[in-house]
mmCIF file of C-alpha atoms in Angstrom:
data_model
loop_
_atom_site.group_PDB
_atom_site.id
_atom_site.type_symbol
_atom_site.label_atom_id
_atom_site.label_comp_id
_atom_site.label_asym_id
_atom_site.label_seq_id
_atom_site.Cartn_x
_atom_site.Cartn_y
_atom_site.Cartn_z
ATOM 1 C CA UNK A 8 82.521 -39.631 -38.170
ATOM 2 C CA UNK A 9 85.039 -41.378 -35.935
ATOM 3 C CA UNK A 10 83.893 -41.071 -32.345
ATOM 4 C CA UNK A 11 85.344 -38.124 -30.457
ATOM 5 C CA UNK A 12 87.136 -39.426 -27.352
ATOM 6 C CA UNK A 13 86.847 -37.705 -23.967
ATOM 7 C CA UNK A 14 89.458 -38.726 -21.408
ATOM 8 C CA UNK A 15 88.409 -38.570 -17.774
ATOM 9 C CA UNK A 16 89.097 -39.962 -14.345
ATOM 10 C CA UNK A 17 86.721 -42.690 -13.238
ATOM 11 C CA UNK A 18 85.127 -41.214 -10.114
ATOM 12 C CA UNK A 19 81.356 -40.646 -10.175
ATOM 13 C CA UNK A 20 81.910 -36.879 -10.220
ATOM 14 C CA UNK A 21 84.484 -37.038 -13.010
ATOM 15 C CA UNK A 22 82.174 -39.195 -15.119
ATOM 16 C CA UNK A 23 79.298 -36.799 -14.506
ATOM 17 C CA UNK A 24 81.458 -33.872 -15.618
ATOM 18 C CA UNK A 25 82.540 -35.766 -18.729
ATOM 19 C CA UNK A 26 78.854 -36.287 -19.435
ATOM 20 C CA UNK A 27 78.299 -32.530 -19.237
ATOM 21 C CA UNK A 28 81.069 -31.993 -21.788
ATOM 22 C CA UNK A 29 79.599 -34.693 -24.043
ATOM 23 C CA UNK A 30 76.171 -33.062 -23.881
ATOM 24 C CA UNK A 31 77.625 -29.625 -24.651
ATOM 25 C CA UNK A 32 79.492 -31.006 -27.670
ATOM 26 C CA UNK A 33 76.398 -32.750 -28.965
ATOM 27 C CA UNK A 34 74.363 -29.549 -28.613
ATOM 28 C CA UNK A 35 77.042 -27.408 -30.284
ATOM 29 C CA UNK A 36 77.750 -29.724 -33.226
ATOM 30 C CA UNK A 37 74.465 -31.567 -33.703
ATOM 31 C CA UNK A 38 76.033 -34.873 -32.730
ATOM 32 C CA UNK A 39 74.246 -37.844 -31.242
ATOM 33 C CA UNK A 40 75.569 -39.105 -27.867
ATOM 34 C CA UNK A 41 77.028 -42.243 -29.469
ATOM 35 C CA UNK A 42 79.418 -40.048 -31.464
ATOM 36 C CA UNK A 43 81.278 -39.239 -28.238
ATOM 37 C CA UNK A 44 83.233 -41.928 -26.389
ATOM 38 C CA UNK A 45 84.182 -41.606 -22.716
ATOM 39 C CA UNK A 46 87.611 -43.103 -22.041
ATOM 40 C CA UNK A 47 88.315 -43.695 -18.341
ATOM 41 C CA UNK A 48 91.914 -43.128 -17.269
ATOM 42 C CA UNK A 49 92.883 -44.210 -13.764
ATOM 43 C CA UNK A 50 95.245 -41.675 -12.219
ATOM 44 C CA UNK A 51 97.793 -41.988 -9.436
ATOM 45 C CA UNK A 52 95.666 -39.624 -7.350
ATOM 46 C CA UNK A 53 92.806 -42.126 -7.559
ATOM 47 C CA UNK A 54 94.999 -45.072 -6.591
ATOM 48 C CA UNK A 55 96.716 -43.494 -3.558
ATOM 49 C CA UNK A 56 94.129 -42.413 -0.987
ATOM 50 C CA UNK A 57 95.966 -42.535 2.344
ATOM 51 C CA UNK A 58 98.335 -39.583 1.953
ATOM 52 C CA UNK A 59 98.037 -35.899 1.184
ATOM 53 C CA UNK A 60 98.673 -34.919 -2.437
ATOM 54 C CA UNK A 61 101.521 -32.657 -1.360
ATOM 55 C CA UNK A 62 103.397 -35.695 -0.016
ATOM 56 C CA UNK A 63 103.171 -37.795 -3.168
ATOM 57 C CA UNK A 64 103.551 -35.434 -6.102
ATOM 58 C CA UNK A 65 100.918 -32.707 -5.922
ATOM 59 C CA UNK A 66 98.156 -31.970 -8.396
ATOM 60 C CA UNK A 67 100.039 -33.660 -11.238
ATOM 61 C CA UNK A 68 98.751 -36.915 -9.745
ATOM 62 C CA UNK A 69 95.336 -36.022 -11.186
ATOM 63 C CA UNK A 70 96.635 -35.073 -14.641
ATOM 64 C CA UNK A 71 99.782 -37.053 -15.471
ATOM 65 C CA UNK A 72 98.083 -40.107 -16.942
ATOM 66 C CA UNK A 73 95.567 -37.978 -18.828
ATOM 67 C CA UNK A 74 98.442 -35.924 -20.256
ATOM 68 C CA UNK A 75 100.125 -39.127 -21.415
ATOM 69 C CA UNK A 76 96.932 -40.333 -23.084
ATOM 70 C CA UNK A 77 96.666 -37.032 -24.978
ATOM 71 C CA UNK A 78 100.282 -37.188 -26.127
ATOM 72 C CA UNK A 79 99.918 -40.836 -27.150
ATOM 73 C CA UNK A 80 96.783 -40.116 -29.186
ATOM 74 C CA UNK A 81 94.578 -42.356 -27.049
ATOM 75 C CA UNK A 82 92.096 -39.528 -26.389
ATOM 76 C CA UNK A 83 91.148 -36.310 -28.209
ATOM 77 C CA UNK A 84 90.674 -34.206 -25.086
ATOM 78 C CA UNK A 85 90.835 -34.467 -21.304
ATOM 79 C CA UNK A 86 88.136 -33.264 -18.921
ATOM 80 C CA UNK A 87 89.350 -31.715 -15.657
ATOM 81 C CA UNK A 88 88.054 -30.141 -12.480
ATOM 82 C CA UNK A 89 90.054 -26.957 -12.953
ATOM 83 C CA UNK A 90 90.893 -26.553 -9.273
ATOM 84 C CA UNK A 91 92.785 -29.858 -9.506
ATOM 85 C CA UNK A 92 94.938 -28.802 -12.463
ATOM 86 C CA UNK A 93 98.472 -27.656 -11.629
ATOM 87 C CA UNK A 94 99.170 -24.025 -12.470
ATOM 88 C CA UNK A 95 102.040 -24.556 -14.892
ATOM 89 C CA UNK A 96 101.056 -26.920 -17.696
ATOM 90 C CA UNK A 97 103.184 -28.379 -20.505
ATOM 91 C CA UNK A 98 103.520 -26.136 -23.568
ATOM 92 C CA UNK A 99 102.279 -29.046 -25.658
ATOM 93 C CA UNK A 100 98.829 -28.851 -24.029
ATOM 94 C CA UNK A 101 96.115 -26.192 -24.024
ATOM 95 C CA UNK A 102 92.961 -25.588 -22.002
ATOM 96 C CA UNK A 103 90.633 -24.967 -24.933
ATOM 97 C CA UNK A 104 87.286 -24.522 -23.165
ATOM 98 C CA UNK A 105 85.511 -24.272 -19.858
ATOM 99 C CA UNK A 106 81.883 -25.019 -19.130
ATOM 100 C CA UNK A 107 79.760 -22.414 -17.323
ATOM 101 C CA UNK A 108 80.951 -22.250 -13.736
ATOM 102 C CA UNK A 109 78.783 -23.817 -11.034
ATOM 103 C CA UNK A 110 78.417 -22.801 -7.373
ATOM 104 C CA UNK A 111 81.880 -21.752 -6.182
ATOM 105 C CA UNK A 112 81.212 -22.195 -2.454
ATOM 106 C CA UNK A 113 82.261 -24.900 -0.016
ATOM 107 C CA UNK A 114 79.644 -26.800 1.949
ATOM 108 C CA UNK A 115 80.010 -27.833 5.570
ATOM 109 C CA UNK A 116 78.891 -31.424 6.152
ATOM 110 C CA UNK A 117 78.018 -32.429 9.712
ATOM 111 C CA UNK A 118 76.882 -29.129 11.246
ATOM 112 C CA UNK A 119 74.873 -26.051 10.360
ATOM 113 C CA UNK A 120 77.794 -23.687 11.027
ATOM 114 C CA UNK A 121 81.343 -23.847 12.343
ATOM 115 C CA UNK A 122 80.074 -22.348 15.600
ATOM 116 C CA UNK A 123 77.797 -25.384 16.054
ATOM 117 C CA UNK A 124 80.690 -27.858 16.079
ATOM 118 C CA UNK A 125 81.558 -29.189 19.544
ATOM 119 C CA UNK A 126 84.796 -28.028 21.198
ATOM 120 C CA UNK A 127 87.829 -29.793 19.692
ATOM 121 C CA UNK A 128 85.684 -31.317 16.963
ATOM 122 C CA UNK A 129 87.397 -33.543 14.402
ATOM 123 C CA UNK A 130 87.090 -32.207 10.856
ATOM 124 C CA UNK A 131 88.439 -33.993 7.793
ATOM 125 C CA UNK A 132 90.105 -32.304 4.831
ATOM 126 C CA UNK A 133 93.141 -32.750 2.623
ATOM 127 C CA UNK A 134 93.153 -29.099 1.530
ATOM 128 C CA UNK A 135 95.754 -26.736 3.065
ATOM 129 C CA UNK A 136 93.431 -23.832 2.243
ATOM 130 C CA UNK A 137 90.441 -25.318 4.035
ATOM 131 C CA UNK A 138 92.604 -26.361 6.968
ATOM 132 C CA UNK A 139 94.006 -22.852 7.410
ATOM 133 C CA UNK A 140 90.620 -21.177 6.996
ATOM 134 C CA UNK A 141 88.964 -23.485 9.518
ATOM 135 C CA UNK A 142 91.720 -22.975 12.090
ATOM 136 C CA UNK A 143 91.377 -19.228 11.645
ATOM 137 C CA UNK A 144 87.672 -19.541 12.487
ATOM 138 C CA UNK A 145 88.023 -22.264 15.146
ATOM 139 C CA UNK A 146 91.584 -22.768 16.463
ATOM 140 C CA UNK A 147 90.401 -25.630 18.683
ATOM 141 C CA UNK A 148 89.435 -27.898 15.783
ATOM 142 C CA UNK A 149 91.375 -31.099 15.171
ATOM 143 C CA UNK A 150 91.990 -31.271 11.431
ATOM 144 C CA UNK A 151 92.622 -34.763 10.036
ATOM 145 C CA UNK A 152 93.456 -36.006 6.552
ATOM 146 C CA UNK A 153 90.560 -37.272 4.470
ATOM 147 C CA UNK A 154 90.749 -38.319 0.817
ATOM 148 C CA UNK A 155 88.470 -40.256 -1.485
ATOM 149 C CA UNK A 156 85.346 -39.600 -3.498
ATOM 150 C CA UNK A 157 82.231 -37.805 -2.274
ATOM 151 C CA UNK A 158 80.488 -40.927 -0.951
ATOM 152 C CA UNK A 159 83.604 -41.982 0.968
ATOM 153 C CA UNK A 160 83.853 -38.608 2.686
ATOM 154 C CA UNK A 161 80.157 -38.418 3.480
ATOM 155 C CA UNK A 162 80.287 -41.943 4.865
ATOM 156 C CA UNK A 163 83.096 -41.148 7.285
ATOM 157 C CA UNK A 164 81.051 -38.293 8.755
ATOM 158 C CA UNK A 165 77.857 -40.368 8.862
ATOM 159 C CA UNK A 166 79.689 -43.177 10.681
ATOM 160 C CA UNK A 167 80.881 -40.796 13.396
ATOM 161 C CA UNK A 168 84.550 -41.269 12.500
ATOM 162 C CA UNK A 169 84.751 -37.490 12.280
ATOM 163 C CA UNK A 170 82.404 -34.665 13.161
ATOM 164 C CA UNK A 171 82.445 -32.807 9.858
ATOM 165 C CA UNK A 172 84.083 -32.294 6.508
ATOM 166 C CA UNK A 173 83.983 -29.793 3.666
ATOM 167 C CA UNK A 174 83.034 -30.491 0.064
ATOM 168 C CA UNK A 175 82.675 -28.267 -2.983
ATOM 169 C CA UNK A 176 79.059 -27.277 -3.601
ATOM 170 C CA UNK A 177 79.557 -27.663 -7.361
ATOM 171 C CA UNK A 178 80.469 -31.332 -7.075
ATOM 172 C CA UNK A 179 77.571 -32.097 -4.759
ATOM 173 C CA UNK A 180 75.143 -30.327 -7.073
ATOM 174 C CA UNK A 181 76.422 -32.164 -10.141
ATOM 175 C CA UNK A 182 75.886 -35.464 -8.316
ATOM 176 C CA UNK A 183 72.311 -34.529 -7.409
ATOM 177 C CA UNK A 184 73.238 -33.836 -3.758
ATOM 178 C CA UNK A 185 72.098 -30.201 -3.759
ATOM 179 C CA UNK A 186 70.436 -30.683 -0.361
ATOM 180 C CA UNK A 187 73.624 -32.003 1.264
ATOM 181 C CA UNK A 188 75.426 -29.767 3.733
ATOM 182 C CA UNK A 189 75.320 -26.043 4.416
ATOM 183 C CA UNK A 190 76.805 -23.601 1.911
ATOM 184 C CA UNK A 191 79.457 -21.319 3.417
ATOM 185 C CA UNK A 192 79.291 -17.694 2.218
ATOM 186 C CA UNK A 193 82.357 -16.568 0.304
ATOM 187 C CA UNK A 194 82.916 -13.746 2.797
ATOM 188 C CA UNK A 195 83.389 -16.443 5.466
ATOM 189 C CA UNK A 196 85.396 -18.900 3.372
ATOM 190 C CA UNK A 197 86.758 -17.755 0.030
ATOM 191 C CA UNK A 198 86.994 -20.764 -2.318
ATOM 192 C CA UNK A 199 89.949 -22.364 -4.016
ATOM 193 C CA UNK A 200 91.033 -20.774 -7.294
ATOM 194 C CA UNK A 201 89.043 -22.291 -10.191
ATOM 195 C CA UNK A 202 86.587 -24.064 -7.855
ATOM 196 C CA UNK A 203 83.352 -24.969 -9.625
ATOM 197 C CA UNK A 204 84.874 -24.887 -13.131
ATOM 198 C CA UNK A 205 85.204 -27.802 -15.565
ATOM 199 C CA UNK A 206 87.918 -27.421 -18.204
ATOM 200 C CA UNK A 207 88.688 -29.302 -21.403
ATOM 201 C CA UNK A 208 92.317 -29.739 -22.440
ATOM 202 C CA UNK A 209 93.697 -30.703 -25.852
ATOM 203 C CA UNK A 210 97.036 -31.053 -27.602
ATOM 204 C CA UNK A 211 98.157 -27.561 -28.611
ATOM 205 C CA UNK A 212 97.580 -26.995 -32.310
ATOM 206 C CA UNK A 213 95.424 -30.089 -32.767
ATOM 207 C CA UNK A 214 92.332 -30.260 -34.949
ATOM 208 C CA UNK A 215 90.303 -30.735 -31.762
ATOM 209 C CA UNK A 216 90.676 -27.033 -30.968
ATOM 210 C CA UNK A 217 87.801 -25.854 -33.162
ATOM 211 C CA UNK A 218 85.574 -28.645 -31.862
ATOM 212 C CA UNK A 219 86.225 -27.865 -28.211
ATOM 213 C CA UNK A 220 86.335 -24.059 -28.524
ATOM 214 C CA UNK A 221 82.691 -24.149 -29.617
ATOM 215 C CA UNK A 222 81.606 -25.025 -26.061
ATOM 216 C CA UNK A 223 83.756 -22.468 -24.238
ATOM 217 C CA UNK A 224 81.975 -20.189 -21.737
ATOM 218 C CA UNK A 225 84.013 -17.015 -22.162
ATOM 219 C CA UNK A 226 83.164 -15.416 -18.810
ATOM 220 C CA UNK A 227 84.154 -18.548 -16.890
ATOM 221 C CA UNK A 228 87.403 -18.868 -18.827
ATOM 222 C CA UNK A 229 88.289 -15.233 -18.141
ATOM 223 C CA UNK A 230 87.636 -15.531 -14.400
ATOM 224 C CA UNK A 231 89.413 -18.850 -13.964
ATOM 225 C CA UNK A 232 92.445 -17.803 -16.000
ATOM 226 C CA UNK A 233 92.679 -14.642 -13.871
ATOM 227 C CA UNK A 234 92.699 -16.761 -10.712
ATOM 228 C CA UNK A 235 95.329 -19.063 -12.223
ATOM 229 C CA UNK A 236 97.490 -16.044 -13.148
ATOM 230 C CA UNK A 237 97.459 -15.108 -9.458
ATOM 231 C CA UNK A 238 98.639 -18.614 -8.548
ATOM 232 C CA UNK A 239 101.388 -18.480 -11.148
ATOM 233 C CA UNK A 240 102.784 -15.184 -9.877
ATOM 234 C CA UNK A 241 102.632 -16.401 -6.282
ATOM 235 C CA UNK A 242 104.488 -19.575 -7.167
ATOM 236 C CA UNK A 243 101.681 -21.413 -5.361
ATOM 237 C CA UNK A 244 101.443 -25.199 -5.288
ATOM 238 C CA UNK A 245 99.360 -27.805 -3.475
ATOM 239 C CA UNK A 246 101.095 -26.881 -0.186
ATOM 240 C CA UNK A 247 99.956 -23.242 -0.414
ATOM 241 C CA UNK A 248 96.918 -22.032 1.573
ATOM 242 C CA UNK A 249 95.539 -19.588 -0.998
ATOM 243 C CA UNK A 250 91.958 -18.669 -1.865
ATOM 244 C CA UNK A 251 90.766 -16.588 -4.801
ATOM 245 C CA UNK A 252 87.617 -15.701 -6.671
ATOM 246 C CA UNK A 253 87.188 -13.580 -9.796
ATOM 247 C CA UNK A 254 83.806 -12.261 -10.914
ATOM 248 C CA UNK A 255 82.646 -10.295 -13.928
ATOM 249 C CA UNK A 256 79.976 -7.565 -13.895
ATOM 250 C CA UNK A 257 79.549 -5.977 -17.285
ATOM 251 C CA UNK A 258 83.025 -4.914 -18.379
ATOM 252 C CA UNK A 259 84.430 -4.873 -14.843
ATOM 253 C CA UNK A 260 86.459 -7.811 -13.573
ATOM 254 C CA UNK A 261 86.932 -8.111 -9.802
ATOM 255 C CA UNK A 262 89.442 -10.435 -8.175
ATOM 256 C CA UNK A 263 89.514 -11.202 -4.438
ATOM 257 C CA UNK A 264 92.208 -13.313 -2.826
ATOM 258 C CA UNK A 265 93.788 -14.213 0.478
ATOM 259 C CA UNK A 266 96.952 -15.942 1.652
ATOM 260 C CA UNK A 267 96.783 -17.697 5.010
ATOM 261 C CA UNK A 268 99.336 -19.109 7.432
ATOM 262 C CA UNK A 269 99.097 -22.893 7.750
ATOM 263 C CA UNK A 270 97.842 -22.660 11.322
ATOM 264 C CA UNK A 271 95.344 -19.908 10.513
ATOM 265 C CA UNK A 272 96.951 -17.415 12.880
ATOM 266 C CA UNK A 273 97.555 -14.696 10.302
ATOM 267 C CA UNK A 274 96.630 -13.835 6.775
ATOM 268 C CA UNK A 275 96.646 -11.136 4.140
ATOM 269 C CA UNK A 276 93.702 -10.363 1.862
ATOM 270 C CA UNK A 277 92.983 -7.958 -0.946
ATOM 271 C CA UNK A 278 90.928 -7.216 -4.026
ATOM 272 C CA UNK A 279 91.417 -5.464 -7.332
ATOM 273 C CA UNK A 280 89.158 -4.284 -10.163
ATOM 274 C CA UNK A 281 89.865 -3.591 -13.802
ATOM 275 C CA UNK A 282 89.117 -4.472 -17.377
ATOM 276 C CA UNK A 283 89.129 -7.925 -18.897
ATOM 277 C CA UNK A 284 92.376 -7.161 -20.722
ATOM 278 C CA UNK A 285 94.311 -6.285 -17.573
ATOM 279 C CA UNK A 286 96.555 -8.754 -15.745
ATOM 280 C CA UNK A 287 94.752 -8.453 -12.435
ATOM 281 C CA UNK A 288 96.014 -11.790 -11.134
ATOM 282 C CA UNK A 289 99.651 -10.791 -11.357
ATOM 283 C CA UNK A 290 99.030 -7.340 -9.898
ATOM 284 C CA UNK A 291 97.094 -8.642 -6.903
ATOM 285 C CA UNK A 292 99.663 -11.377 -6.254
ATOM 286 C CA UNK A 293 102.443 -8.793 -6.056
ATOM 287 C CA UNK A 294 100.370 -6.655 -3.675
ATOM 288 C CA UNK A 295 99.600 -9.590 -1.377
ATOM 289 C CA UNK A 296 103.211 -10.766 -1.252
ATOM 290 C CA UNK A 297 104.345 -7.235 -0.464
ATOM 291 C CA UNK A 298 101.972 -6.972 2.499
ATOM 292 C CA UNK A 299 102.094 -10.583 3.739
ATOM 293 C CA UNK A 300 103.744 -11.367 7.097
ATOM 294 C CA UNK A 301 106.831 -13.541 6.888
ATOM 295 C CA UNK A 302 104.976 -16.636 8.175
ATOM 296 C CA UNK A 303 102.674 -16.405 5.153
ATOM 297 C CA UNK A 304 105.157 -15.216 2.533
ATOM 298 C CA UNK A 305 107.484 -18.182 3.147
ATOM 299 C CA UNK A 306 104.774 -20.551 1.864
ATOM 300 C CA UNK A 307 105.046 -19.166 -1.645
ATOM 301 C CA UNK A 308 107.870 -19.641 -4.112
ATOM 302 C CA UNK A 309 107.608 -16.230 -5.791
#
């Protein structure tokens, strides 16, 4: 057969995740690894490292070039970290599968706990959610912008340029750094929607659908799509400090979420339970917006 082409960003983590998709496809279809080609696409988000995503185009900076490669027929599918995929996608594209979700938590690098950080410690992040959550826990912290791959961020803490940073546990684990940092319980810091999930996107209606659908982990897809439905109803974007986590126990789906003021001074949180066929994301979003203080509600377009 003609080699099946996986499009991916070129960071070590992105390449590792593309390798996981390749391995899943080989296992599902009885392919050998040389039947799958990894095509590296350099994105604007990879090229511009000195500014926050919100200032230069948002999450589309991670997907725009991959989208173009799909539309141009240069790749058969694109592999994404789902938390980096903008909520509203083109109708011409479809998320056809997600791999089993990894650890959803954040890890604190540079200290055992937030309480152990020195007064006025410098902590690096580019995430509005993490910034708001940290300021809620420690209003004295100085939050500075940090971008770049995992090694870059770890290096800036190791060099003493900053006291700490936060990284997703899933990414560290996939890179073999499972002993790096301290995992933060989700009742202390609820993760970003879709954190820990790897998705595979195709052209809608393409022959690749049957190939990719064979590796879909249904529970992960259900939970992540529920979290993304919440984002859609909120009108959230990369400026919006929002956290959410859906979990499935038997037939019961539970969604927790919180909206936080940028400076961490106030927030609104809630949870909802129901069946897999219910639109829990939309329902919880409406509830949170109804109860949110004005300083939080203004951050959302809904």
